[in-house]
C-alpha cells in the first residue's frame, strides 16, 4: 500500500505552498527537491473513505445494470409488438445517454457556488423514487398496453439517467477534491462490481428452476415453456427493489462521510484558514484538506480550457465508451454455437443462461481492468507519454467490433465455431480493455492544479457520458445489422 500511495501522490509542487511560514522563502527549492520529505504530510489512506466511494461506484452503475438484467422481462412485455421488441434496448440506451449527457453538460457549466455533496444526495433520492416506482409497476401495470408501458419505461429511464448525470457530476467532482486517485479508482471498481453481481444473480435464478416444469405461460418456445424466471414479474420486482436498496445504502454512507469530514477536520494533513462563502461548499473544503495539497478555493474554469489541458485523456475517454457501447447490443444477440445440433445437455448453452453468462464475462473483465491500475507499473496516469498512449489504445479497441461479427449473431452461424473464443477473446478482453482504459482516463483528472481538480473531475465525467451517448446512437446500426 505504501508503494501505491507514493505512485498516486498528487503534484508535489503544490504541497510546498502549504509549508509553515518560516519555510516560505525556501518554497521554490523544496517544490522539486523535497518531494520525499513532504510525502509524510499527506493524510493517511482511509479504508473507510475508500469503501464509501466503492459503494458510490456500485450505486452509480447499479441502475444501468438493472435495466440490462431486466432485458428479458422487457422483451416479454414487448414481444407482441415487433418494433418495440426490436428497438426497446437501443431506445433505453439512447434515452439514457442523451439525458445523462445533457444533465452532465449543464451541471459542468454550473461550477460557481456548486455544492457537489448536495448534488450527490439529490441524485440518490431520485434513484430511490424511480426504482421504487419501477418495482411496483411490475405488480400494478401488468395489463397495460405495450405503448403505455413503453412510454412509462422511457420516462423511468429518463429519471434514472437524470439521477446518474447528477450523481456522476457530484461524485467525480467531490472525489477529485481529495487529491487521492485511489478513491477515484474505488468508484471505477464499484462500477465494475455493479456489473458482475446482477449477472450472477440472473444466471443462478435461471438455473435454479427446472427447465420443463409444467404450467408455463402460452409461449410456444420449448426453451420458455415454464415461463423463465428472468421474464417474471417477481424477478423484475427483485431487480428494481434491489436498486432502491443499493441507492438507499449509498445515501446513508455518503451523508455519513460528509458529516464525518466536516466534524473532524483534524483528519486532514494540514489545516487551511481560507473559507468559501458558500455554506455547502464548506463540506467540500473540509474533504479537500484531507490531502497534502488542500483545495480551499475551487476555480471556475471553462470547459474548453479543461479540454485543452486534458485533450488526449478526454478524447481517449470519449472513444473508449463510444466503442464500448456496441457490446450490450451484440451480447443480447449472440447465441452459443453449441445450442443447436450439438447434442449437449448443458443448460449453460441455453439462451436465457448464455446471454447473462456473456455479460458476466465482459463485466468480470471490466472489473479486472479497473483493478489493474492499482499496480503502479501498469498505471499510465503519471507518465509523461501516458495521455498519448491512452488515445492510441482507445482507437485500437475498435478492432473488437469485427470480432463480434465472427460470432453466432441471432443464431445465423459463426465464422469461429467456439464459445470460448467469444466469451474469453472477445467479451472478456473487451471488458478488460474498457476497465483499464476508463480508469486511467478518469484518474488523469487529478493531474491539474489543486484548485481545478473538482471542475476537472466533473469534466471527465462529462467526457465519459459523451462517449456513452455517441455509442448509444451508433448502437441502432448494430441492432439492425
Tab-separated table of C-alpha atoms in Angstrom:
chain	number	residue	atom	x	y	z
A	1	UNK	CA	0.000	0.000	0.000
A	2	UNK	CA	2.960	2.340	0.633
A	3	UNK	CA	4.045	1.919	-2.987
A	4	UNK	CA	0.531	2.728	-4.153
A	5	UNK	CA	0.429	5.900	-2.060
A	6	UNK	CA	3.778	7.035	-3.481
A	7	UNK	CA	2.641	6.301	-7.021
A	8	UNK	CA	-0.630	8.173	-6.516
A	9	UNK	CA	0.877	11.141	-4.663
A	10	UNK	CA	-0.616	14.359	-6.072
A	11	UNK	CA	1.510	17.043	-7.695
A	12	UNK	CA	4.173	17.868	-5.149
A	13	UNK	CA	4.722	21.346	-6.496
A	14	UNK	CA	1.530	22.415	-4.736
A	15	UNK	CA	2.455	20.778	-1.449
A	16	UNK	CA	5.206	23.267	-0.766
A	17	UNK	CA	2.708	26.143	-0.739
A	18	UNK	CA	1.259	24.719	2.476
A	19	UNK	CA	4.562	24.563	4.382
A	20	UNK	CA	4.961	26.524	7.672
A	21	UNK	CA	5.552	30.251	7.334
A	22	UNK	CA	9.198	30.114	8.332
A	23	UNK	CA	9.993	28.000	5.290
A	24	UNK	CA	8.216	30.227	2.780
A	25	UNK	CA	11.483	31.607	1.485
A	26	UNK	CA	12.592	28.093	0.593
A	27	UNK	CA	9.432	27.098	-1.310
A	28	UNK	CA	10.917	27.254	-4.767
A	29	UNK	CA	13.726	24.891	-3.818
A	30	UNK	CA	11.584	22.467	-1.854
A	31	UNK	CA	8.995	22.077	-4.657
A	32	UNK	CA	11.354	19.891	-6.650
A	33	UNK	CA	13.974	18.679	-4.218
A	34	UNK	CA	11.975	17.809	-1.111
A	35	UNK	CA	9.285	15.535	-2.522
A	36	UNK	CA	10.259	12.727	-0.187
A	37	UNK	CA	10.187	14.955	2.891
A	38	UNK	CA	6.728	16.350	2.102
A	39	UNK	CA	5.178	12.926	1.394
A	40	UNK	CA	4.612	12.101	5.092
A	41	UNK	CA	2.369	15.185	5.413
A	42	UNK	CA	-0.184	13.519	3.169
A	43	UNK	CA	-3.273	12.368	5.041
A	44	UNK	CA	-3.190	8.619	5.611
A	45	UNK	CA	-5.144	6.374	3.299
A	46	UNK	CA	-8.586	5.726	4.772
A	47	UNK	CA	-10.157	2.335	4.190
A	48	UNK	CA	-13.468	3.813	5.319
A	49	UNK	CA	-13.370	6.549	2.683
A	50	UNK	CA	-12.286	4.032	0.039
A	51	UNK	CA	-15.231	1.785	0.989
A	52	UNK	CA	-17.726	4.662	0.744
A	53	UNK	CA	-16.518	5.633	-2.717
A	54	UNK	CA	-16.586	1.966	-3.737
A	55	UNK	CA	-20.240	1.812	-2.670
A	56	UNK	CA	-20.963	5.042	-4.538
A	57	UNK	CA	-19.482	3.436	-7.654
A	58	UNK	CA	-21.714	0.389	-7.187
A	59	UNK	CA	-24.761	2.618	-6.826
A	60	UNK	CA	-23.786	4.762	-9.818
A	61	UNK	CA	-23.841	1.844	-12.251
A	62	UNK	CA	-26.322	-0.443	-10.498
A	63	UNK	CA	-29.272	1.329	-12.119
A	64	UNK	CA	-27.795	0.832	-15.582
A	65	UNK	CA	-27.178	-2.847	-14.935
A	66	UNK	CA	-30.678	-3.364	-13.571
A	67	UNK	CA	-32.060	-2.227	-16.922
A	68	UNK	CA	-29.735	-4.700	-18.654
A	69	UNK	CA	-30.582	-7.517	-16.250
A	70	UNK	CA	-34.289	-6.915	-16.745
A	71	UNK	CA	-33.976	-7.026	-20.553
A	72	UNK	CA	-35.687	-10.451	-20.834
A	73	UNK	CA	-38.584	-9.104	-18.754
A	74	UNK	CA	-38.917	-6.082	-21.020
A	75	UNK	CA	-38.803	-8.309	-24.077
A	76	UNK	CA	-41.557	-10.428	-22.557
A	77	UNK	CA	-43.660	-7.275	-22.112
A	78	UNK	CA	-42.998	-6.071	-25.685
A	79	UNK	CA	-43.000	-9.375	-27.613
A	80	UNK	CA	-46.440	-8.742	-29.131
A	81	UNK	CA	-45.096	-5.634	-30.883
A	82	UNK	CA	-42.235	-6.285	-33.320
A	83	UNK	CA	-40.934	-2.712	-33.333
A	84	UNK	CA	-40.933	-2.397	-29.554
A	85	UNK	CA	-39.324	-5.833	-29.112
A	86	UNK	CA	-36.548	-4.947	-31.574
A	87	UNK	CA	-35.842	-1.378	-30.507
A	88	UNK	CA	-36.512	-1.191	-26.784
A	89	UNK	CA	-32.854	-1.861	-25.978
A	90	UNK	CA	-31.396	0.841	-28.269
A	91	UNK	CA	-34.183	3.161	-27.070
A	92	UNK	CA	-33.164	2.629	-23.454
A	93	UNK	CA	-29.528	3.286	-24.382
A	94	UNK	CA	-30.355	6.446	-26.302
A	95	UNK	CA	-32.762	8.000	-23.795
A	96	UNK	CA	-30.369	7.115	-21.001
A	97	UNK	CA	-27.218	8.550	-22.500
A	98	UNK	CA	-28.757	11.638	-24.127
A	99	UNK	CA	-30.368	12.595	-20.804
A	100	UNK	CA	-27.151	11.792	-18.984
A	101	UNK	CA	-25.113	13.916	-21.378
A	102	UNK	CA	-27.497	16.879	-21.191
A	103	UNK	CA	-27.580	16.932	-17.394
A	104	UNK	CA	-23.817	16.415	-17.120
A	105	UNK	CA	-23.111	19.238	-19.584
A	106	UNK	CA	-25.387	21.700	-17.795
A	107	UNK	CA	-24.009	20.833	-14.378
A	108	UNK	CA	-20.414	21.014	-15.611
A	109	UNK	CA	-21.119	24.582	-16.719
A	110	UNK	CA	-22.672	25.450	-13.344
A	111	UNK	CA	-19.479	25.475	-11.300
A	112	UNK	CA	-19.822	28.689	-9.329
A	113	UNK	CA	-21.260	28.032	-5.890
A	114	UNK	CA	-21.761	24.336	-6.713
A	115	UNK	CA	-22.366	22.021	-3.767
A	116	UNK	CA	-21.217	18.652	-5.056
A	117	UNK	CA	-22.298	16.740	-1.930
A	118	UNK	CA	-25.809	18.167	-2.283
A	119	UNK	CA	-25.939	17.110	-5.944
A	120	UNK	CA	-24.911	13.604	-4.971
A	121	UNK	CA	-27.628	13.382	-2.322
A	122	UNK	CA	-30.321	14.645	-4.715
A	123	UNK	CA	-29.298	12.091	-7.345
A	124	UNK	CA	-29.556	9.203	-4.898
A	125	UNK	CA	-33.009	10.367	-3.762
A	126	UNK	CA	-34.211	10.478	-7.378
A	127	UNK	CA	-32.895	6.954	-7.951
A	128	UNK	CA	-34.757	5.697	-4.884
A	129	UNK	CA	-38.043	7.129	-6.170
A	130	UNK	CA	-37.570	5.884	-9.746
A	131	UNK	CA	-36.713	2.301	-8.886
A	132	UNK	CA	-39.424	2.079	-6.272
A	133	UNK	CA	-41.933	3.066	-8.973
A	134	UNK	CA	-40.424	0.540	-11.391
A	135	UNK	CA	-40.639	-2.211	-8.776
A	136	UNK	CA	-44.324	-1.618	-8.059
A	137	UNK	CA	-45.111	-1.231	-11.772
A	138	UNK	CA	-44.398	-4.966	-12.122
A	139	UNK	CA	-47.408	-5.528	-9.847
A	140	UNK	CA	-49.862	-2.775	-10.763
A	141	UNK	CA	-49.133	-2.337	-14.508
A	142	UNK	CA	-49.304	-5.937	-15.708
A	143	UNK	CA	-52.250	-5.414	-18.061
A	144	UNK	CA	-51.451	-2.044	-19.639
A	145	UNK	CA	-50.863	-1.794	-23.378
A	146	UNK	CA	-47.433	-2.104	-24.956
A	147	UNK	CA	-47.470	1.585	-25.921
A	148	UNK	CA	-48.354	2.681	-22.390
A	149	UNK	CA	-45.699	0.538	-20.748
A	150	UNK	CA	-43.100	1.590	-23.342
A	151	UNK	CA	-43.796	5.265	-22.571
A	152	UNK	CA	-43.681	4.595	-18.831
A	153	UNK	CA	-40.385	2.728	-19.169
A	154	UNK	CA	-38.786	5.519	-21.197
A	155	UNK	CA	-39.898	8.049	-18.577
A	156	UNK	CA	-38.346	5.927	-15.827
A	157	UNK	CA	-35.155	5.616	-17.879
A	158	UNK	CA	-35.164	9.397	-18.213
A	159	UNK	CA	-35.467	9.823	-14.433
A	160	UNK	CA	-32.765	7.273	-13.667
A	161	UNK	CA	-30.455	8.818	-16.272
A	162	UNK	CA	-31.023	12.301	-14.903
A	163	UNK	CA	-30.066	10.979	-11.485
A	164	UNK	CA	-26.985	9.288	-12.930
A	165	UNK	CA	-25.866	12.509	-14.629
A	166	UNK	CA	-26.239	14.470	-11.404
A	167	UNK	CA	-24.535	11.694	-9.487
A	168	UNK	CA	-21.556	11.484	-11.829
A	169	UNK	CA	-21.079	15.228	-11.741
A	170	UNK	CA	-21.262	15.368	-7.962
A	171	UNK	CA	-19.261	12.277	-7.090
A	172	UNK	CA	-16.428	12.695	-9.599
A	173	UNK	CA	-16.000	16.354	-8.657
A	174	UNK	CA	-16.178	15.574	-4.944
A	175	UNK	CA	-13.648	12.751	-5.074
A	176	UNK	CA	-11.253	14.782	-7.235
A	177	UNK	CA	-11.069	17.342	-4.429
A	178	UNK	CA	-9.440	14.704	-2.212
A	179	UNK	CA	-6.410	14.580	-4.496
A	180	UNK	CA	-6.183	10.812	-3.939
A	181	UNK	CA	-6.525	8.817	-7.126
A	182	UNK	CA	-7.103	5.616	-5.132
A	183	UNK	CA	-10.570	6.940	-4.314
A	184	UNK	CA	-11.338	7.622	-7.959
A	185	UNK	CA	-10.238	4.070	-8.690
A	186	UNK	CA	-12.595	2.909	-5.914
A	187	UNK	CA	-15.539	4.458	-7.768
A	188	UNK	CA	-14.498	2.791	-11.009
A	189	UNK	CA	-14.094	-0.558	-9.231
A	190	UNK	CA	-17.506	-0.179	-7.653
A	191	UNK	CA	-18.975	0.249	-11.113
A	192	UNK	CA	-17.293	-2.988	-12.127
A	193	UNK	CA	-18.782	-4.795	-9.129
A	194	UNK	CA	-22.207	-3.458	-10.100
A	195	UNK	CA	-21.782	-5.095	-13.490
A	196	UNK	CA	-20.769	-8.515	-12.174
A	197	UNK	CA	-23.300	-9.125	-9.402
A	198	UNK	CA	-26.554	-8.798	-11.426
A	199	UNK	CA	-25.238	-11.285	-13.980
A	200	UNK	CA	-24.502	-13.842	-11.276
A	201	UNK	CA	-27.949	-13.371	-9.738
A	202	UNK	CA	-29.636	-13.785	-13.103
A	203	UNK	CA	-27.703	-16.956	-14.007
A	204	UNK	CA	-28.428	-18.553	-10.637
A	205	UNK	CA	-32.117	-17.627	-10.846
A	206	UNK	CA	-32.482	-19.388	-14.197
A	207	UNK	CA	-30.506	-22.498	-13.272
A	208	UNK	CA	-32.411	-22.887	-10.011
A	209	UNK	CA	-35.668	-23.629	-11.858
A	210	UNK	CA	-36.316	-26.958	-13.584
A	211	UNK	CA	-36.385	-26.460	-17.379
A	212	UNK	CA	-39.506	-28.493	-18.176
A	213	UNK	CA	-41.845	-27.709	-15.343
A	214	UNK	CA	-45.462	-27.663	-16.423
A	215	UNK	CA	-47.791	-24.751	-16.116
A	216	UNK	CA	-45.902	-22.116	-18.059
A	217	UNK	CA	-47.354	-19.263	-19.999
A	218	UNK	CA	-48.659	-19.555	-23.524
A	219	UNK	CA	-45.251	-19.176	-25.155
A	220	UNK	CA	-44.749	-21.950	-27.707
A	221	UNK	CA	-40.950	-21.957	-27.462
A	222	UNK	CA	-39.742	-25.163	-25.814
A	223	UNK	CA	-36.976	-23.283	-24.027
A	224	UNK	CA	-39.529	-20.956	-22.420
A	225	UNK	CA	-42.269	-23.433	-21.544
A	226	UNK	CA	-42.073	-22.895	-17.783
A	227	UNK	CA	-42.087	-19.090	-18.017
A	228	UNK	CA	-38.385	-18.371	-17.305
A	229	UNK	CA	-37.768	-16.598	-14.011
A	230	UNK	CA	-35.918	-13.717	-15.629
A	231	UNK	CA	-39.117	-12.898	-17.543
A	232	UNK	CA	-41.357	-12.993	-14.475
A	233	UNK	CA	-42.772	-10.018	-12.600
A	234	UNK	CA	-41.332	-11.342	-9.349
A	235	UNK	CA	-37.786	-11.327	-10.705
A	236	UNK	CA	-38.213	-7.855	-12.178
A	237	UNK	CA	-39.578	-6.625	-8.846
A	238	UNK	CA	-36.487	-8.054	-7.142
A	239	UNK	CA	-34.150	-6.366	-9.658
A	240	UNK	CA	-35.699	-2.938	-9.158
A	241	UNK	CA	-36.238	-3.039	-5.405
A	242	UNK	CA	-32.607	-4.118	-5.018
A	243	UNK	CA	-31.576	-0.977	-6.895
A	244	UNK	CA	-33.660	1.025	-4.421
A	245	UNK	CA	-31.885	-0.668	-1.516
A	246	UNK	CA	-28.417	-0.062	-3.001
A	247	UNK	CA	-29.167	3.636	-3.567
A	248	UNK	CA	-30.507	3.955	-0.010
A	249	UNK	CA	-27.382	2.341	1.428
A	250	UNK	CA	-25.157	4.608	-0.673
A	251	UNK	CA	-27.110	7.652	0.529
A	252	UNK	CA	-26.592	6.698	4.185
A	253	UNK	CA	-22.883	6.019	3.657
A	254	UNK	CA	-22.248	9.228	1.716
A	255	UNK	CA	-24.030	11.520	4.169
A	256	UNK	CA	-22.057	9.829	6.928
A	257	UNK	CA	-18.802	10.556	5.084
A	258	UNK	CA	-19.666	14.231	4.540
A	259	UNK	CA	-20.678	14.643	8.174
A	260	UNK	CA	-17.539	12.865	9.355
A	261	UNK	CA	-15.248	15.080	7.312
A	262	UNK	CA	-16.979	18.255	8.471
A	263	UNK	CA	-16.951	17.280	12.159
A	264	UNK	CA	-13.361	16.020	12.258
A	265	UNK	CA	-11.140	18.459	10.350
A	266	UNK	CA	-8.189	17.023	12.276
A	267	UNK	CA	-8.300	14.112	9.820
A	268	UNK	CA	-6.690	16.491	7.351
A	269	UNK	CA	-2.963	16.533	6.826
A	270	UNK	CA	-2.904	20.301	7.148
A	271	UNK	CA	-5.458	22.930	8.057
A	272	UNK	CA	-6.293	25.886	5.879
A	273	UNK	CA	-7.596	29.226	7.101
A	274	UNK	CA	-9.238	30.080	3.809
A	275	UNK	CA	-13.003	29.598	3.649
A	276	UNK	CA	-15.635	29.956	0.973
A	277	UNK	CA	-18.788	31.968	1.261
A	278	UNK	CA	-20.969	29.031	0.212
A	279	UNK	CA	-22.189	27.075	3.221
A	280	UNK	CA	-22.493	23.826	1.343
A	281	UNK	CA	-19.016	24.126	-0.097
A	282	UNK	CA	-17.568	24.028	3.414
A	283	UNK	CA	-18.042	20.292	3.337
A	284	UNK	CA	-16.054	20.122	0.140
A	285	UNK	CA	-13.290	22.205	1.645
A	286	UNK	CA	-13.054	20.008	4.700
A	287	UNK	CA	-12.717	16.994	2.464
A	288	UNK	CA	-10.157	18.678	0.307
A	289	UNK	CA	-7.892	19.270	3.290
A	290	UNK	CA	-7.600	15.530	3.716
A	291	UNK	CA	-4.798	15.597	1.214
A	292	UNK	CA	-1.348	17.121	1.452
A	293	UNK	CA	-2.450	19.736	-1.000
A	294	UNK	CA	-5.691	21.264	0.309
A	295	UNK	CA	-8.154	22.816	-2.064
A	296	UNK	CA	-9.662	25.730	-0.165
A	297	UNK	CA	-10.818	27.503	-3.295
A	298	UNK	CA	-12.222	25.971	-6.435
A	299	UNK	CA	-11.688	27.996	-9.581
A	300	UNK	CA	-14.418	28.431	-12.141
A	301	UNK	CA	-12.821	27.292	-15.373
A	302	UNK	CA	-14.328	26.943	-18.843
A	303	UNK	CA	-14.936	23.538	-20.363
A	304	UNK	CA	-12.821	24.491	-23.367
A	305	UNK	CA	-9.867	25.323	-21.131
A	306	UNK	CA	-10.265	21.996	-19.370
A	307	UNK	CA	-10.433	20.219	-22.713
A	308	UNK	CA	-7.211	21.856	-23.879
A	309	UNK	CA	-5.429	20.770	-20.715
A	310	UNK	CA	-6.796	17.222	-20.795
A	311	UNK	CA	-7.348	16.859	-24.545
A	312	UNK	CA	-5.696	13.468	-25.103
A	313	UNK	CA	-7.211	11.977	-21.975
A	314	UNK	CA	-10.635	13.444	-22.780
A	315	UNK	CA	-10.601	12.150	-26.363
A	316	UNK	CA	-9.470	8.732	-25.145
A	317	UNK	CA	-12.389	8.669	-22.682
A	318	UNK	CA	-14.910	9.547	-25.398
A	319	UNK	CA	-13.556	6.957	-27.829
A	320	UNK	CA	-13.349	4.308	-25.130
A	321	UNK	CA	-17.026	4.415	-24.240
A	322	UNK	CA	-18.241	5.091	-27.780
A	323	UNK	CA	-16.735	1.782	-28.856
A	324	UNK	CA	-17.777	0.052	-25.629
A	325	UNK	CA	-21.467	0.780	-26.235
A	326	UNK	CA	-21.553	-1.751	-29.056
A	327	UNK	CA	-21.197	-4.616	-26.591
A	328	UNK	CA	-24.696	-4.597	-24.986
A	329	UNK	CA	-26.411	-4.894	-28.372
A	330	UNK	CA	-24.128	-7.646	-29.696
A	331	UNK	CA	-24.236	-9.533	-26.397
A	332	UNK	CA	-28.036	-9.635	-26.429
A	333	UNK	CA	-27.982	-11.104	-29.963
A	334	UNK	CA	-25.168	-13.675	-29.889
A	335	UNK	CA	-26.127	-17.284	-29.119
A	336	UNK	CA	-23.996	-20.268	-28.203
A	337	UNK	CA	-22.650	-22.317	-31.113
A	338	UNK	CA	-23.442	-25.398	-29.011
A	339	UNK	CA	-27.123	-24.586	-28.586
A	340	UNK	CA	-28.459	-26.368	-31.659
A	341	UNK	CA	-27.419	-29.722	-33.059
A	342	UNK	CA	-24.505	-30.262	-30.715
A	343	UNK	CA	-26.095	-32.945	-28.571
A	344	UNK	CA	-25.028	-31.133	-25.397
A	345	UNK	CA	-27.394	-31.271	-22.454
A	346	UNK	CA	-25.774	-28.397	-20.522
A	347	UNK	CA	-28.179	-25.554	-19.769
A	348	UNK	CA	-25.297	-23.088	-19.924
A	349	UNK	CA	-25.772	-23.082	-23.697
A	350	UNK	CA	-29.466	-22.161	-23.463
A	351	UNK	CA	-30.032	-18.550	-24.464
A	352	UNK	CA	-31.596	-17.480	-21.098
A	353	UNK	CA	-28.345	-18.538	-19.396
A	354	UNK	CA	-25.772	-17.942	-22.124
A	355	UNK	CA	-26.599	-14.248	-22.590
A	356	UNK	CA	-26.151	-13.293	-18.900
A	357	UNK	CA	-23.064	-15.533	-18.877
A	358	UNK	CA	-21.638	-13.424	-21.709
A	359	UNK	CA	-22.483	-10.250	-19.785
A	360	UNK	CA	-20.711	-11.768	-16.779
A	361	UNK	CA	-17.517	-12.411	-18.751
A	362	UNK	CA	-17.485	-8.836	-20.055
A	363	UNK	CA	-18.149	-7.307	-16.644
A	364	UNK	CA	-15.627	-9.588	-14.923
A	365	UNK	CA	-13.004	-8.412	-17.402
A	366	UNK	CA	-14.079	-4.815	-16.868
A	367	UNK	CA	-13.683	-5.178	-13.096
A	368	UNK	CA	-10.231	-6.713	-13.516
A	369	UNK	CA	-9.196	-3.860	-15.804
A	370	UNK	CA	-10.302	-1.308	-13.215
A	371	UNK	CA	-8.245	-3.073	-10.554
A	372	UNK	CA	-5.098	-3.335	-12.686
A	373	UNK	CA	-4.409	0.389	-12.358
A	374	UNK	CA	-3.706	-0.122	-8.647
A	375	UNK	CA	-0.433	-1.781	-9.667
A	376	UNK	CA	1.926	1.184	-10.227
A	377	UNK	CA	3.821	-0.262	-13.238
A	378	UNK	CA	0.521	-0.578	-15.122
A	379	UNK	CA	-0.795	2.877	-14.283
A	380	UNK	CA	-0.261	5.421	-17.048
A	381	UNK	CA	-1.531	8.428	-15.097
A	382	UNK	CA	1.836	9.829	-14.017
A	383	UNK	CA	3.826	9.024	-17.128
A	384	UNK	CA	4.565	11.968	-19.468
A	385	UNK	CA	3.612	9.910	-22.520
A	386	UNK	CA	0.574	8.415	-20.789
A	387	UNK	CA	-2.202	10.591	-22.322
A	388	UNK	CA	-0.994	9.907	-25.869
A	389	UNK	CA	-0.747	6.188	-25.171
A	390	UNK	CA	-4.300	6.179	-23.820
A	391	UNK	CA	-5.607	7.797	-27.004
A	392	UNK	CA	-3.815	5.244	-29.213
A	393	UNK	CA	-5.142	2.411	-27.055
A	394	UNK	CA	-8.683	3.795	-27.301
A	395	UNK	CA	-8.506	3.828	-31.104
A	396	UNK	CA	-7.111	0.287	-31.195
A	397	UNK	CA	-10.150	-1.059	-29.297
A	398	UNK	CA	-12.234	-0.628	-32.457
A	399	UNK	CA	-10.718	-3.942	-33.566
A	400	UNK	CA	-13.122	-5.732	-31.220
A	401	UNK	CA	-16.153	-4.762	-33.322
A	402	UNK	CA	-15.335	-7.019	-36.308
A	403	UNK	CA	-14.527	-9.799	-33.817
A	404	UNK	CA	-18.187	-9.781	-32.774
A	405	UNK	CA	-19.119	-10.337	-36.413
A	406	UNK	CA	-17.266	-13.665	-36.274
A	407	UNK	CA	-19.660	-14.960	-33.618
A	408	UNK	CA	-23.127	-16.562	-33.771
A	409	UNK	CA	-25.294	-13.452	-34.120
A	410	UNK	CA	-29.020	-14.320	-33.911
A	411	UNK	CA	-28.183	-17.981	-34.485
A	412	UNK	CA	-27.111	-17.412	-38.105
A	413	UNK	CA	-23.864	-19.293	-37.591
A	414	UNK	CA	-20.379	-18.284	-36.521
A	415	UNK	CA	-17.197	-17.935	-38.510
A	416	UNK	CA	-15.279	-19.079	-35.441
A	417	UNK	CA	-17.157	-22.073	-34.049
A	418	UNK	CA	-16.110	-21.620	-30.452
A	419	UNK	CA	-17.928	-20.255	-27.415
A	420	UNK	CA	-14.530	-19.979	-25.703
A	421	UNK	CA	-13.371	-17.587	-28.412
A	422	UNK	CA	-16.476	-15.440	-27.944
A	423	UNK	CA	-16.518	-15.426	-24.133
A	424	UNK	CA	-12.779	-15.030	-23.486
A	425	UNK	CA	-11.123	-13.447	-26.519
A	426	UNK	CA	-13.994	-11.122	-27.419
A	427	UNK	CA	-16.067	-10.474	-24.305
A	428	UNK	CA	-13.515	-10.802	-21.508
A	429	UNK	CA	-10.650	-8.971	-23.210
A	430	UNK	CA	-13.010	-6.248	-24.434
A	431	UNK	CA	-14.123	-5.773	-20.825
A	432	UNK	CA	-10.548	-5.709	-19.507
A	433	UNK	CA	-9.583	-3.038	-22.025
A	434	UNK	CA	-12.606	-0.917	-21.083
A	435	UNK	CA	-11.974	-1.046	-17.344
A	436	UNK	CA	-8.254	-0.363	-17.675
A	437	UNK	CA	-8.590	2.485	-20.143
A	438	UNK	CA	-11.576	4.136	-18.447
A	439	UNK	CA	-9.933	4.072	-15.013
A	440	UNK	CA	-6.687	5.560	-16.311
A	441	UNK	CA	-8.585	8.337	-18.054
A	442	UNK	CA	-10.721	9.201	-15.042
A	443	UNK	CA	-7.747	9.173	-12.670
A	444	UNK	CA	-5.993	11.562	-15.061
A	445	UNK	CA	-8.378	14.305	-13.941
A	446	UNK	CA	-6.196	14.724	-10.847
A	447	UNK	CA	-3.234	15.846	-12.949
A	448	UNK	CA	-4.225	19.519	-12.801
A	449	UNK	CA	-3.610	22.285	-10.236
A	450	UNK	CA	-5.345	21.643	-6.915
A	451	UNK	CA	-7.906	24.412	-7.310
A	452	UNK	CA	-9.035	22.957	-10.649
A	453	UNK	CA	-9.478	19.346	-9.583
A	454	UNK	CA	-13.194	19.451	-8.846
A	455	UNK	CA	-14.108	21.043	-12.219
A	456	UNK	CA	-11.699	18.634	-13.931
A	457	UNK	CA	-13.353	15.651	-12.251
A	458	UNK	CA	-16.792	16.804	-13.356
A	459	UNK	CA	-15.427	17.467	-16.865
A	460	UNK	CA	-14.062	13.945	-17.226
A	461	UNK	CA	-17.427	12.626	-16.075
A	462	UNK	CA	-18.929	14.660	-18.907
A	463	UNK	CA	-16.496	13.129	-21.399
A	464	UNK	CA	-17.470	9.657	-20.206
A	465	UNK	CA	-21.143	10.424	-20.762
A	466	UNK	CA	-20.396	11.964	-24.166
A	467	UNK	CA	-18.805	8.694	-25.239
A	468	UNK	CA	-21.761	6.686	-23.927
A	469	UNK	CA	-24.192	8.941	-25.801
A	470	UNK	CA	-22.367	8.730	-29.110
A	471	UNK	CA	-22.037	4.985	-28.716
A	472	UNK	CA	-25.732	4.544	-27.901
A	473	UNK	CA	-26.740	6.408	-31.054
A	474	UNK	CA	-24.473	4.175	-33.098
A	475	UNK	CA	-25.951	1.116	-31.368
A	476	UNK	CA	-29.023	1.424	-33.595
A	477	UNK	CA	-26.775	0.447	-36.512
A	478	UNK	CA	-25.581	-2.605	-34.609
A	479	UNK	CA	-29.147	-3.535	-33.677
A	480	UNK	CA	-30.240	-3.548	-37.289
A	481	UNK	CA	-27.088	-5.246	-38.602
